[in-house]
Structures are given as structure tokens and as C-alpha cells.
Amino acid sequence: MSLSAHEVEKLAAGAHENSFGVLGMHADDRGRLWVRSLVPGAAEVSVCDAGSGADLVGMEIRDPRGVFEALIPRRRRAFDYRLRVRWAASGIETLVADPYSFGSLISADDLHYLGEGSHLRPYTVLGAHPVRVGHVDGVRFAVWAPNARTVAVVGDFNGWNPMAHPMRLHFGIGVWEIFIPEVPLGAAYKFELRSQDGARLPQKADPYALRTEMRPATASRVAHLPTPRSLGASRRKANQRSAPISIYEVHLQSWRRPGVGTFSDWDTLAEQLPDYVSKLGFTHIEVLPISEHPFDGSWGYQTFSQFAPSARFGDPDGLRRFVLACHDAGLGVIIDWVPAHFPMDAHGLTQFDGTALYEYADPREGFHRDWSTAIYNFGRTEVRNLLAGSALFWLERYGVDGLRVDAVASMLYRDYSRPDGEWIPNVHGGRENLEAISLLRSVNSIIGEHAPGAVTIAEESTAFPGVSRPVYDGGLGFHYKWNMGWMHDSLAYMREDPVHRRWHHDKMTFGLVYAFSENFVLPLSHDEVVHGKGSLLNKMPGDRWQKFANLRAYYAFMWAHPGKKLLFMGGEFAQECEWNHDGQLDWHLLDQAEHRGVQTLIRDLNGAYRKHAALHMHDCEAQGFEWLVANDAEQSVFAFMRKSGNEQVIVVCNFTPVPRHDYRVGVPFNGAGAWREILNTDSQVYGGSEVGNLGAAKPVQAIEANGRSHSIALTLPPLATLYLVAA
């Protein structure tokens, strides 16, 4: 039968709850075939046989907004057809495939796994994917919106008309789907949703978009899914706990800019950044979040899309080339990943289908007070599926080496940054977010099984137990955890005037009490050089010479301390100003000798760290560390030994501006007849005063010191750190 006027009006208004039930080809109760189509902007439409191209019947205009209908003469069996359309604006005639002539392109298995939230790669189903159906090229769109009354695709290919392409609902699962022919790569699109009460919602970008428009535009773009790329054997080996891991943390937008207010694209970054970082001896690059985000000032930590590299750097394929360039330079790539929260922009995930779909509904659970963002509903299976799928996506599809998971502490605790009475306890009455803990364990287990060799690193600032313990042993399953306690204590010590450091000696030794309770990364991150904290150099006390000397001594202490290393960009040449995300690093400082000296020191520290297994092999095990001088608070001297097999490296730090001659360090009597200085942060090469041992071998003598029967006598330069190896 012909459509009723009521149904025609709902189609024309974009408010029909079951468009696929009436659009396309359907047989009535008398066996006759009807074709009904939505073609906004058409003056005339006729139905053609797809095989012969012959016109069969002209279609009646049921509504001038684009609703057409025809009874097919002399045919009782369904057939493949096309629509011949004459467009009102141009008078041009085209032959098009009808989106409503295609059945579902999502398999029953995919729907099942999406429904139970166990799909390992939901991004292969949801989102926008170019496909070919028969001889027709187009794009399959799919979105999860279980509480929406209607959903339609709008884009530059249909004039952003919300009635042009209503979608099919898979009942019980809440997934909406449509295949739209002839949508090109790069096409901009969004989803138009109506809530259950029929109200039109703000147009939403695709949660599974693989590409986006450049901000401030907010639409998603059609893109191919990147081809899977796994880590090779050399990269897997370089990520192991026994390997030297020295990470250069970088904010890509502000590392180096081609001009004011502009960004380097992926290919420019691939040409410049890996070469620079590898020459400094770092083993890995860690980039602040590269997934799309609307606000530059969030540095990417208010992530808008979990699957789309930011349009600031160009085409997503450029990211693949950048990762390849890093790997070719011997560098691993770690990206910051943010599953804790998301921005509340109207085009994003908030109230996606008119309900709290991705976020907790209760603001005591779902609103982040610190950042004015929404918190993912970690207990909802489909949301967990999105997050776990995103984690695997970056590792599998772009071949990155690992994820640094941001703000883990905010996920673990329901009372994080909340006063009493403004948080909801878990089912046991406790403060732990059991759903988030379960999610993190699940994500790390999935990565371990499906992305072997990749690592995950937690930014976790509390004493939550077992962050880097395996899931099977009751832990969260991360490979590493940022050692925030070490960072805060050691920087607090270094800020002190040397005359007062004797009273704060424990700040440099306390970290060894717990240094092996987790697999730690020692971070001097972006968070320490923003929001009025100043640069690392300007945290150091004293005159200009002393500031540089303090910083050099501190860096060498850090590189010798147990734990993997991380340094934020600019720290490698002693950036003087606080980091400004709207600018770039002050590269002109390298025209000055003292800044070049710090850069040279970082290169040599990385070289020593990589060359000497004693400095990295047991970064996470107590067997790799031994105190030699731990209690000389009066002179602010520390000495310790790093060990691996038959190799040892002795490290001695003098954190006062007073040179100390014939300073005795007790050493194990283990057959080494002498120790030779291999690094001295007071060397003139680094901008120092050239006080020290000049690389000479210092004989082990049978003179008691520090409770040991044998010792060596050293000259300790002012505000300096020495490395020595067996001569």
C-alpha cells in the first residue's frame, strides 16, 4: 500500500522511528513491489533496473522535502535497482544507488560481541568505514545510541540535511547502521539524534571517528582504517624491563613551530624529531596525547576522540610515517592515553543520546571537579569496550610501543579530589572504584595477549599496591609506574640552598626504601615546568653558575638512580623559561655554552646508561643497587653502586658548592684494584670548573671507610656527580 500521510510527514521531518521498515523496496500484502526513497533536492526520480539501466517507472513526489514513492509494474520478485535523479538546483541527471536497498553489513557475531561489550576491536564495526557492496562503493556508518528515538547521518555529502539518511536500529543492542553509496574519503559527517521524547539533540561527532576536522570545526571525517602493524623483535626487546629505557617526553605542537600559531605536520616532525632525539641517546619518545582534542590548552588531556589522531598535524597516515621514522632511528614511541575523563563539549560524548550514556549519571561519580570534565562510566560494558578497543587500536594499528596512562589515581578512587559527602562508596562501602580497577586490569591483560612486547605505564601518584604487578598476581598489570614520590622529594631537596640540604638529606635517600616495590619510571615531566612552577633550571638555588651545576649534578644522580628515565623537552638544554604550549622551545639558548654543555651531558648520560648494563639491567630489582655512603648529611654527599653481573658503576654526588679532596668512599673488596672516573658533571665540556679526578684510576686501599675495610680517595667537585668503573 501507499504510505500514509502521517508516515510521509515523519519521513520528511526526519522523525520516523523505523525508516528501513518503509524505505527501499518492499512487497505489500498483495505481493506488489513498492520503492520508496528519500532524495532531498531532487526534481524528478525514477526507478531503473540495475542490470539493464532501463527506466521502469517514475516516482511520485509524496513530499517536496524529498519523499518519493513508486509501485513497480509487472514485477513480483525483488531485484537490484538504481534511482535516476534529476536535481532541481542544477538540472543535472545522475544514476545513484539507494541506501535503503542494502541490508545490514554488520555480522551477527559482531553484533553479539558489541552487545555483551567483549568485542576486542569495536572500531572495525562502529564508526565510518569505506566498503564496496557488489559494484557499489560507499561508506558504512554505525553508532551506538540505545536510548535515541532516531539517528541519522548528516554531512557535506547530503547538505547536512537530517532527513536525508536515517539509520537502521539493531534492536536490543542499540547500534544504528546505514550504508551510504558514493560518500568519498575525507567527507565530513556527524550524527543527528533525537531523544526518546523526540527532541533534537546537538549534532554529535562520531565516538569512533578515525579522522576529524581541524579545530574549531568539530565534524568527523571518513578515513580508511590503518593496516595493522605489530612490533618487531628488536622493538619488543628494547621495551623489556632489563633494557635501558630513557624517554624524551614531547608536546608536539610546541616542540618546534614553523611559524607563529602554526604546527609542524607529521612529515616535518618525522624528519626532525627522531634524528634530534636519537642523537641525544634517548631510547624512546613519549608524546603528550595526540588523539583529537578541542582545546589547545588541555595539551590533549581532555581527549575528544579515542581513535583519531589530531588534525593539527595533518592526515592520520602521517602518524604511521612518523612512528616508522622513529623506529628507523632506533626509538620507541609511547603515546599518552586518557581513559579517565572527557570534555563536555556539546558535540562530544556528554548526554550522547539524551542520556548519560558514556558518563556516570550521578555527578558525584560522573563529574570531575578538578578539570570540569565528565568521567567515563567504567562499569558499563559498552564504555569499557570503547576504552579497551582504543588502547589496542593505537598499539595494533599505528605500531606504537606503549601507552602512558594518564590520571590513573583519579580512576582508582571514588573520593579523588572530593570532600566527604560528595562521593559515592563502592558496593562494599569503600573508596576504591572497583569498576575502574577491573577495567585497567582488563586493558592490560588484553594488551599483553594481543600486542606482545608493548608496554603500559601508569601515572599513579598514590600508594595503591601492585600497580606494576601482573594481573594474575593481584596487580593492575602495568609494566611501569611513574615514581611521583621520588620526583617530589628529590626536587624539594634540590630547591634547598646547599647550606640547608643537610637537614633534608633523607629526601634523597627515602626513595630507596620503596624503589623496588614497583617497576618505576623516574619522571621529570611537563607537569613540573608549568603553572608557575618555573623551569627545572630556575628551581635550582644560587647564582647562574650554581644553578647549572646543581642541575647537571641532579641529572647525573637521576640517570644513575634505579628506575627508567623520563625528561620533558627543553630540560635537555636547561630551558630557562617555564614551558608555554602556545610557543616553542627556546632553541636560541643553544648559542650559549652553558646550555650546550647541559645538552652534551644528557647525551653522555644516555650513552653511559645504555653502555653499562649495571646502570639499567636491574633498574627494578634490589640486587642492582648498593649504598656506599648514605648518611653523610653534614657534607651532603651520597655514594652508591649500581651492579649487574660482574660489572659495577660507582656514583658519588656532592651537593654542596665546596670541593672535597681525598674524600674516602668505602668500596666492596671484590677484586677491583682501582676505579676510573668516566663521567664528571663538573667537566669543562659541560660548563663546569674542571675539578675532579681527570679520568685517573683511583687505587683501592686497605683503609677503612664507611664501615668497609677498603676504600678509594676521590676529589669531589663542587655541586657535581661522578661515575666510576673498575679500571
XYZ file of C-alpha atoms in Angstrom:
727
model
C 0.000 0.000 0.000
C 0.958 3.583 -0.474
C 2.417 5.303 2.587
C 0.010 7.148 4.813
C 0.284 10.916 5.044
C 1.353 10.529 8.670
C 4.308 8.312 7.756
C 5.279 10.582 4.881
C 5.357 13.553 7.267
C 7.539 11.672 9.759
C 9.984 10.752 6.988
C 10.099 14.309 5.697
C 10.651 15.638 9.214
C 13.415 13.121 9.965
C 11.346 11.682 12.815
C 10.428 8.193 11.574
C 11.392 5.557 14.140
C 11.760 2.748 11.569
C 12.851 4.245 8.256
C 14.215 0.975 6.917
C 10.798 -0.576 7.542
C 9.238 1.619 4.868
C 12.091 2.928 2.675
C 13.683 0.868 -0.072
C 11.897 -1.992 -1.810
C 9.000 -3.683 -0.010
C 6.203 -6.045 -1.021
C 2.688 -5.259 0.145
C 0.138 -7.834 1.297
C -0.905 -8.348 -2.328
C 2.645 -9.187 -3.424
C 3.211 -5.922 -5.260
C 6.608 -4.224 -5.058
C 6.911 -0.658 -3.850
C 10.034 1.510 -3.828
C 10.193 4.479 -1.504
C 13.163 6.822 -1.294
C 14.457 9.953 0.403
C 16.132 12.228 -2.147
C 16.146 15.815 -0.843
C 16.801 18.321 -3.604
C 15.507 16.089 -6.402
C 13.050 17.417 -9.006
C 12.343 14.012 -10.549
C 13.229 10.440 -9.590
C 12.640 7.216 -11.499
C 13.384 3.582 -10.683
C 15.802 1.794 -13.064
C 16.839 -1.817 -13.455
C 20.445 -2.027 -12.231
C 21.339 -4.633 -14.838
C 19.935 -3.069 -17.988
C 19.777 0.531 -16.857
C 16.249 0.764 -18.277
C 13.792 3.087 -16.558
C 10.900 1.129 -15.061
C 8.709 3.796 -13.535
C 8.763 7.409 -12.461
C 8.321 8.026 -8.758
C 5.587 10.137 -7.242
C 6.657 13.093 -5.114
C 4.924 12.438 -1.811
C 6.549 15.403 -0.097
C 8.567 18.242 -1.672
C 11.194 17.833 1.032
C 12.301 14.710 -0.801
C 9.957 11.756 -0.170
C 9.350 9.700 -3.352
C 7.279 6.547 -3.915
C 6.532 4.206 -6.802
C 4.622 0.977 -7.444
C 6.776 -1.223 -9.703
C 4.718 -2.548 -12.647
C 4.798 -6.193 -13.739
C 7.347 -7.358 -11.138
C 6.704 -9.516 -8.108
C 10.244 -10.536 -7.103
C 12.809 -8.238 -5.541
C 15.570 -7.047 -7.879
C 18.589 -4.772 -7.864
C 17.656 -1.254 -8.801
C 19.052 2.255 -9.102
C 17.491 5.687 -8.919
C 17.752 8.113 -11.819
C 17.660 11.588 -10.282
C 17.275 14.989 -11.916
C 18.414 17.597 -9.430
C 16.310 20.691 -9.033
C 19.129 23.172 -8.500
C 21.298 22.180 -11.466
C 19.055 20.207 -13.778
C 21.796 17.553 -13.943
C 20.731 13.943 -14.110
C 22.607 11.209 -12.194
C 22.197 7.494 -11.548
C 22.553 6.606 -7.858
C 22.224 3.577 -5.633
C 19.518 3.800 -2.982
C 20.935 3.475 0.582
C 17.718 1.714 1.576
C 18.212 -1.065 -0.965
C 21.046 -2.548 1.110
C 20.700 -4.893 4.028
C 22.752 -4.811 7.195
C 26.516 -5.066 6.705
C 27.276 -5.943 10.330
C 27.660 -9.633 11.065
C 25.670 -11.420 13.743
C 28.891 -12.216 15.589
C 29.935 -8.577 15.635
C 26.532 -7.556 16.950
C 26.715 -10.225 19.633
C 30.157 -9.172 20.868
C 29.226 -5.497 20.747
C 26.107 -6.275 22.735
C 27.985 -8.018 25.511
C 30.843 -5.483 25.426
C 33.504 -8.055 24.613
C 34.447 -7.002 21.084
C 38.236 -6.692 21.046
C 38.193 -4.336 18.078
C 34.888 -2.455 18.120
C 36.440 0.233 15.932
C 36.264 -2.191 12.989
C 32.451 -2.176 13.253
C 31.415 1.152 14.724
C 32.325 4.426 13.079
C 32.585 5.171 9.353
C 34.214 2.567 7.091
C 34.624 2.720 3.313
C 33.379 -0.565 1.823
C 32.270 -1.966 -1.514
C 28.933 -3.773 -1.714
C 28.642 -5.587 -5.035
C 29.692 -2.952 -7.545
C 28.819 -0.017 -5.309
C 31.420 1.910 -3.313
C 30.304 3.773 -0.249
C 30.645 4.121 3.498
C 29.058 2.053 6.246
C 28.197 4.217 9.244
C 27.415 2.708 12.644
C 26.936 4.278 16.063
C 25.856 3.074 19.498
C 22.908 5.114 20.803
C 20.488 2.741 22.558
C 18.236 5.434 24.033
C 17.795 7.525 20.885
C 14.428 7.591 19.160
C 16.004 8.233 15.755
C 19.525 8.635 14.413
C 20.571 9.987 11.027
C 23.874 10.688 9.315
C 24.430 14.268 8.230
C 27.395 15.521 6.268
C 28.706 17.574 3.406
C 27.547 14.818 1.033
C 23.862 15.381 1.896
C 23.831 19.078 2.681
C 23.755 18.357 6.425
C 20.077 17.512 5.990
C 18.850 15.466 8.999
C 16.083 13.785 6.989
C 18.323 12.551 4.155
C 19.840 9.439 5.729
C 18.024 7.997 8.769
C 19.679 4.859 10.109
C 18.594 1.293 10.869
C 18.361 0.265 14.539
C 19.532 -3.154 15.683
C 17.049 -3.649 18.489
C 18.307 -4.889 21.836
C 21.857 -3.765 21.102
C 21.299 -0.099 20.426
C 23.519 0.071 17.344
C 22.315 2.166 14.403
C 23.641 1.478 10.913
C 23.439 2.633 7.298
C 25.435 2.139 4.101
C 25.520 5.325 2.019
C 26.807 4.927 -1.554
C 29.400 7.207 -3.125
C 30.495 9.008 0.042
C 34.122 9.976 -0.606
C 37.142 9.666 1.634
C 37.591 12.788 3.728
C 33.878 13.591 3.775
C 32.804 15.469 6.890
C 29.909 13.992 8.892
C 28.097 13.926 12.232
C 25.146 12.094 13.730
C 21.755 13.732 14.181
C 19.912 12.195 17.144
C 16.510 12.636 18.699
C 15.907 11.713 22.311
C 13.068 9.420 23.346
C 10.769 12.401 23.758
C 11.506 13.437 20.164
C 13.694 16.428 20.983
C 16.552 17.108 18.569
C 19.933 16.863 20.297
C 23.092 18.764 19.374
C 24.692 17.094 16.377
C 27.304 14.641 17.613
C 30.720 13.794 16.245
C 31.485 10.104 15.848
C 32.903 8.480 19.026
C 34.751 6.031 16.759
C 35.912 8.545 14.145
C 39.290 7.733 12.599
C 39.807 11.317 11.470
C 38.395 14.720 12.412
C 38.157 18.263 11.169
C 40.697 20.827 12.317
C 39.525 22.735 15.364
C 37.493 24.885 15.832
C 35.449 22.799 13.355
C 34.043 19.738 15.087
C 32.896 17.205 12.476
C 34.322 13.754 11.922
C 35.845 12.737 8.586
C 35.675 9.478 6.662
C 39.021 7.650 6.627
C 40.418 4.214 5.941
C 41.234 2.021 8.922
C 45.042 1.837 9.231
C 46.588 -1.503 8.311
C 47.679 -3.484 11.393
C 51.357 -3.193 12.280
C 52.960 -5.214 15.070
C 56.220 -4.545 16.897
C 59.284 -6.304 15.567
C 61.628 -8.385 17.702
C 64.105 -5.538 18.201
C 61.411 -3.193 19.453
C 59.997 -5.823 21.822
C 63.494 -6.358 23.221
C 64.005 -2.602 23.649
C 60.848 -2.387 25.779
C 61.865 -5.079 28.252
C 62.415 -4.319 31.910
C 66.102 -5.199 31.659
C 66.648 -2.798 28.743
C 67.839 0.814 29.025
C 64.715 2.966 28.759
C 65.335 6.708 28.584
C 62.280 8.657 27.455
C 62.120 12.095 25.838
C 58.667 13.496 26.611
C 57.442 15.950 23.999
C 54.447 18.163 23.297
C 54.445 18.055 19.524
C 52.661 21.363 18.999
C 55.260 23.384 20.903
C 58.488 21.452 20.352
C 59.311 23.441 17.245
C 56.900 25.598 15.232
C 57.307 26.571 11.575
C 55.609 29.902 12.333
C 53.537 31.747 14.890
C 50.268 29.930 15.571
C 51.123 27.053 13.230
C 52.027 23.402 13.784
C 54.604 21.130 12.231
C 52.906 18.347 10.303
C 53.680 14.660 10.775
C 56.210 14.549 7.962
C 58.124 17.566 9.253
C 58.172 16.025 12.712
C 59.296 12.697 11.236
C 62.174 14.460 9.506
C 63.352 16.457 12.530
C 62.352 14.930 15.850
C 63.637 11.313 15.667
C 67.024 12.476 14.414
C 67.342 15.024 17.231
C 66.231 12.632 19.971
C 68.280 9.659 18.797
C 71.455 11.755 18.611
C 70.936 12.631 22.260
C 70.881 8.938 23.083
C 67.287 8.593 24.250
C 65.660 5.230 23.619
C 62.015 6.324 23.437
C 59.858 9.301 22.575
C 56.722 9.883 24.624
C 54.206 12.267 23.113
C 51.510 14.054 25.052
C 48.081 12.916 23.826
C 47.805 13.029 20.058
C 44.173 11.940 19.938
C 41.841 14.711 18.883
C 41.018 17.365 21.464
C 39.107 20.640 21.096
C 41.163 22.894 23.391
C 44.879 23.525 22.834
C 45.308 24.491 26.474
C 44.385 20.985 27.640
C 47.577 19.730 25.918
C 45.464 16.807 24.693
C 44.483 15.555 28.125
C 40.836 16.427 27.514
C 40.542 13.929 24.708
C 37.653 14.271 22.328
C 38.165 11.198 20.136
C 39.769 7.958 21.242
C 40.631 6.802 17.710
C 41.520 9.907 15.675
C 44.984 11.489 15.603
C 44.670 15.247 15.927
C 44.044 17.122 12.681
C 46.599 19.693 13.903
C 49.304 17.507 12.342
C 47.553 16.613 9.100
C 46.454 13.323 7.598
C 46.331 10.324 10.000
C 48.584 8.391 7.602
C 51.292 10.852 8.606
C 51.285 9.377 12.098
C 52.197 5.996 10.656
C 55.107 7.585 8.808
C 56.197 9.376 11.990
C 56.180 6.134 14.003
C 58.137 4.383 11.247
C 60.696 7.196 11.228
C 61.126 6.852 14.985
C 61.577 3.097 14.711
C 64.048 3.524 11.864
C 66.034 5.822 14.178
C 66.015 3.151 16.896
C 63.413 4.931 19.012
C 60.312 3.510 20.610
C 57.113 5.567 20.583
C 54.928 5.914 23.666
C 51.723 7.926 23.491
C 49.796 9.364 26.401
C 46.340 7.782 26.588
C 43.469 9.269 28.599
C 40.701 6.856 29.690
C 39.883 8.771 32.889
C 37.651 11.570 31.615
C 36.477 13.512 28.559
C 35.483 17.112 27.739
C 31.852 18.140 27.976
C 31.584 19.928 24.613
C 28.081 19.671 23.145
C 29.277 17.800 20.041
C 31.062 15.158 22.119
C 30.100 12.208 24.302
C 28.171 14.025 27.033
C 24.467 13.092 27.063
C 25.154 11.447 23.733
C 21.676 10.035 23.077
C 19.867 12.277 25.520
C 21.008 10.199 28.477
C 24.223 9.731 30.453
C 25.463 7.089 28.039
C 29.251 7.285 28.308
C 29.466 9.055 31.675
C 28.207 8.196 35.148
C 24.765 9.771 35.573
C 25.293 10.963 39.148
C 27.655 13.982 39.220
C 29.178 12.583 42.404
C 30.593 9.879 40.142
C 30.430 11.424 36.693
C 31.784 14.973 37.050
C 35.488 15.672 37.517
C 35.816 18.642 39.841
C 39.471 19.388 39.010
C 39.075 19.620 35.253
C 35.324 20.244 34.756
C 35.112 17.120 32.621
C 32.927 14.026 32.527
C 34.114 10.706 33.939
C 33.594 7.575 31.868
C 31.162 5.034 33.269
C 33.775 2.347 33.899
C 31.111 -0.187 34.844
C 29.189 -0.076 31.581
C 30.241 -2.837 29.219
C 29.966 -0.799 26.016
C 32.028 2.034 27.504
C 34.666 -0.419 28.694
C 34.627 -1.845 25.171
C 35.330 1.583 23.664
C 38.238 2.239 26.033
C 39.818 -1.202 25.751
C 39.369 -1.076 21.983
C 41.074 2.323 21.869
C 44.085 1.077 23.817
C 44.561 -1.854 21.447
C 43.874 0.356 18.418
C 46.926 2.621 18.887
C 49.201 -0.336 19.505
C 47.941 -2.519 16.670
C 47.045 -0.002 14.005
C 49.862 2.525 14.411
C 52.517 0.199 15.804
C 53.362 2.357 18.823
C 55.459 0.778 21.559
C 53.349 1.655 24.545
C 50.780 3.759 26.335
C 51.367 6.078 29.278
C 48.002 6.064 31.011
C 47.133 9.477 32.394
C 45.492 10.261 35.742
C 45.264 6.670 36.966
C 44.931 7.837 40.575
C 41.757 9.738 39.677
C 40.316 6.498 38.307
C 41.192 4.304 41.277
C 39.452 6.285 43.991
C 35.830 7.387 44.150
C 36.729 10.156 46.589
C 39.538 11.529 44.429
C 39.560 15.313 44.932
C 36.119 15.139 46.579
C 35.228 16.218 50.128
C 33.271 13.983 52.479
C 29.653 13.622 51.498
C 30.283 14.335 47.817
C 31.276 10.873 46.663
C 29.511 7.515 46.488
C 31.169 4.495 48.157
C 31.546 1.235 46.269
C 29.322 -1.784 46.941
C 31.487 -2.695 49.932
C 31.386 0.791 51.373
C 34.970 1.549 50.352
C 36.578 4.356 48.396
C 38.109 2.261 45.607
C 36.479 2.432 42.185
C 36.127 -1.278 41.599
C 34.851 -0.787 38.045
C 37.895 1.273 37.051
C 40.253 -1.221 38.686
C 38.586 -4.007 36.741
C 38.851 -2.013 33.506
C 42.566 -1.309 33.934
C 43.277 -4.964 34.652
C 41.258 -5.979 31.610
C 43.015 -3.484 29.317
C 46.468 -4.576 30.466
C 45.561 -8.245 30.046
C 44.237 -7.642 26.519
C 47.391 -5.748 25.572
C 49.590 -8.488 26.992
C 47.815 -11.098 24.880
C 47.164 -9.208 21.652
C 50.009 -6.665 21.475
C 53.001 -8.640 22.758
C 56.017 -6.512 23.542
C 54.058 -3.291 24.013
C 54.202 -1.654 27.438
C 51.801 0.330 29.596
C 52.935 2.952 32.094
C 50.749 4.342 34.870
C 50.797 7.922 36.050
C 49.713 6.994 39.566
C 50.571 9.260 42.475
C 49.316 7.284 45.471
C 50.488 4.191 47.304
C 47.927 1.938 45.620
C 49.501 -1.523 45.849
C 50.620 -3.607 42.892
C 50.261 -1.099 40.085
C 53.053 -2.801 38.107
C 52.375 -6.286 39.429
C 50.863 -8.770 36.950
C 47.111 -9.212 36.934
C 47.485 -12.913 37.702
C 49.310 -11.903 40.881
C 46.613 -9.494 42.006
C 48.106 -6.341 40.466
C 46.814 -3.830 37.942
C 49.081 -5.246 35.255
C 51.021 -2.144 34.200
C 54.631 -2.647 33.152
C 55.813 0.556 34.841
C 54.631 3.267 37.204
C 55.777 6.880 37.393
C 57.678 7.437 40.658
C 55.992 10.668 41.704
C 57.312 10.388 45.257
C 60.923 10.314 44.082
C 60.288 13.278 41.833
C 58.671 15.439 44.521
C 61.255 14.557 47.201
C 64.330 14.975 45.048
C 63.162 18.275 43.549
C 62.333 19.552 47.015
C 65.885 18.697 48.081
C 67.418 20.375 45.050
C 65.422 23.570 45.678
C 67.065 23.937 49.069
C 70.083 26.184 49.409
C 73.095 23.866 49.813
C 73.713 25.219 53.304
C 70.327 23.795 54.350
C 70.495 20.478 52.487
C 71.999 18.673 55.495
C 68.582 18.960 57.163
C 66.823 17.361 54.183
C 69.240 14.534 53.426
C 66.513 11.899 53.768
C 64.629 13.297 50.769
C 67.320 11.807 48.544
C 67.605 8.500 50.373
C 63.983 7.742 51.216
C 63.179 6.736 47.641
C 65.422 3.702 48.005
C 63.198 2.390 50.786
C 60.484 1.636 48.216
C 62.414 1.837 44.928
C 61.794 -1.827 44.110
C 58.190 -2.114 45.295
C 57.122 -1.245 41.730
C 58.764 -1.070 38.327
C 59.411 2.645 38.336
C 59.992 5.381 35.787
C 61.670 8.482 37.242
C 59.762 11.396 35.661
C 60.814 14.987 35.253
C 57.686 15.661 33.255
C 55.775 18.568 31.753
C 53.807 18.922 34.995
C 56.949 20.208 36.746
C 57.502 23.146 34.383
C 54.033 24.752 34.145
C 51.513 26.698 36.203
C 54.045 28.948 37.875
C 56.468 26.171 38.810
C 59.151 27.594 36.549
C 61.757 25.659 34.597
C 63.981 22.958 36.084
C 66.948 25.306 35.835
C 65.210 28.018 37.800
C 64.224 25.585 40.535
C 67.915 25.339 41.349
C 69.327 27.730 44.003
C 72.356 30.002 43.786
C 73.896 32.204 41.147
C 73.836 31.322 37.462
C 76.885 29.064 37.645
C 75.482 27.233 40.654
C 72.085 26.770 39.002
C 73.681 24.999 36.053
C 75.993 22.978 38.304
C 73.079 21.879 40.515
C 71.040 20.841 37.501
C 73.909 18.868 35.972
C 74.605 17.082 39.266
C 70.912 16.298 39.690
C 70.574 14.879 36.179
C 73.530 12.553 36.747
C 72.064 11.462 40.099
C 68.783 10.690 38.333
C 70.370 8.749 35.471
C 72.246 6.573 37.978
C 69.301 6.082 40.355
C 67.310 2.827 39.955
C 64.368 3.308 37.616
C 63.807 4.116 33.964
C 64.212 7.784 32.964
C 61.893 10.435 31.561
C 62.757 14.061 30.760
C 60.392 16.641 29.284
C 61.547 18.525 26.219
C 63.659 21.592 26.898
C 65.131 20.051 30.007
C 67.908 18.584 27.875
C 69.390 22.036 27.285
C 68.228 23.754 30.507
C 65.309 25.751 29.145
C 65.183 28.899 31.258
C 61.553 29.916 30.865
C 58.518 27.972 32.010
C 57.005 25.845 29.262
C 54.496 27.723 27.092
C 52.276 25.462 24.993
C 51.460 28.358 22.664
C 55.115 28.950 21.799
C 58.099 26.722 21.088
C 61.249 25.749 22.916
C 63.897 28.470 23.208
C 66.267 26.922 20.700
C 68.369 30.081 20.597
C 69.720 29.156 24.047
C 71.944 26.584 22.347
C 74.042 29.522 21.151
C 75.257 29.760 24.757
C 77.981 27.441 26.024
C 76.372 26.532 29.357
C 73.165 25.382 27.636
C 75.098 23.375 25.056
C 77.010 21.869 27.957
C 73.838 20.543 29.567
C 72.730 19.096 26.231
C 76.111 17.376 25.869
C 75.781 15.987 29.395
C 72.370 14.482 28.605
C 73.863 12.838 25.536
C 76.727 11.399 27.611
C 74.414 10.285 30.428
C 72.259 8.415 27.919
C 75.400 6.932 26.414
C 76.663 5.695 29.776
C 73.201 4.415 30.733
C 72.954 2.379 27.533
C 76.570 1.187 27.509
C 76.815 -0.024 31.100
C 74.385 -2.802 31.960
C 74.965 -2.056 35.652
C 73.094 1.219 35.159
C 69.991 -0.325 33.601
C 69.822 -4.116 33.824
C 68.381 -4.148 37.345
C 66.595 -0.811 37.386
C 63.669 -2.558 39.059
C 65.450 -5.071 41.331
C 67.229 -4.527 44.627
C 70.152 -6.697 43.510
C 71.266 -3.890 41.207
C 71.834 -1.297 43.950
C 74.077 -0.922 46.985
C 74.622 2.109 49.226
C 78.241 3.099 49.817
C 77.663 6.445 51.569
C 74.087 7.109 52.633
C 74.410 9.100 55.848
C 76.873 11.930 55.223
C 74.245 14.607 55.710
C 76.796 17.044 57.133
C 78.628 17.247 53.809
C 75.599 16.431 51.587
C 77.481 13.588 49.914
C 75.871 10.427 48.552
C 77.631 7.409 47.088
C 76.188 4.168 45.783
C 76.953 1.330 43.445
C 74.911 0.030 40.527
C 75.561 -3.621 39.724
C 74.890 -6.209 37.044
C 76.738 -9.496 36.911
C 80.446 -8.708 37.074
C 80.018 -5.018 36.212
C 79.723 -2.235 38.769
C 79.440 1.531 38.463
C 80.167 3.737 41.471
C 78.239 7.013 41.683
C 79.272 9.842 44.014
C 77.331 13.110 44.447
C 78.482 16.260 46.206
C 75.510 18.591 46.596
C 77.416 21.481 48.149
C 79.499 24.131 46.344
C 82.565 23.057 48.360
C 85.228 20.903 46.624
C 86.226 17.937 48.767
C 89.714 16.495 48.403
C 90.736 12.997 49.498
C 87.138 12.102 50.253
C 87.115 8.424 51.125
C 84.422 6.136 49.855
C 84.265 2.640 51.252
C 84.022 0.084 48.484
C 83.461 -3.666 48.450
C 86.702 -5.636 48.325
C 85.747 -7.632 45.252
C 88.928 -7.821 43.260
C 88.781 -4.400 41.606
C 92.209 -2.882 42.114
C 91.253 0.632 41.050
C 88.329 2.747 39.900
C 88.431 5.147 36.955
C 86.318 8.264 36.569
C 84.229 8.050 33.365
C 81.887 10.993 33.891
C 82.188 14.214 35.882
C 79.391 16.774 35.650
C 81.925 19.493 36.622
C 83.881 18.906 33.424
C 84.551 21.961 31.273
C 82.865 20.093 28.435
C 79.591 20.522 30.319
C 80.287 24.057 31.535
C 81.921 23.111 34.839
C 85.131 24.175 36.591
C 87.150 21.028 35.737
C 87.660 19.973 39.359
C 87.791 16.213 39.776
C 89.932 13.182 39.133
C 90.690 13.855 35.457
C 89.755 10.324 34.480
C 92.612 8.882 36.537
C 92.407 5.457 38.131
C 91.973 5.620 41.890
C 93.527 2.601 43.636
C 91.583 0.610 46.180
C 93.374 0.843 49.512
C 93.106 -1.218 52.671
C 91.856 1.816 54.584
C 88.585 1.534 56.452
C 85.783 3.908 55.486
C 82.019 3.832 55.839
C 82.179 0.535 57.696
C 84.167 -1.191 54.936
C 87.698 -2.489 55.093
C 88.730 -0.964 51.759
C 88.202 2.434 50.185
C 89.215 4.848 47.458
C 90.160 8.522 47.876
C 88.426 10.915 45.487
C 88.344 14.590 44.703
C 84.687 15.611 44.755
C 83.977 18.664 42.587
C 81.517 21.302 43.839
C 77.851 20.592 43.057
C 78.766 17.613 40.925
C 78.234 13.913 40.349
C 80.912 11.391 39.369
C 80.629 7.995 37.694
C 83.466 5.467 38.124
C 84.056 1.992 36.746
C 86.657 -0.642 37.562
C 89.942 0.269 35.936
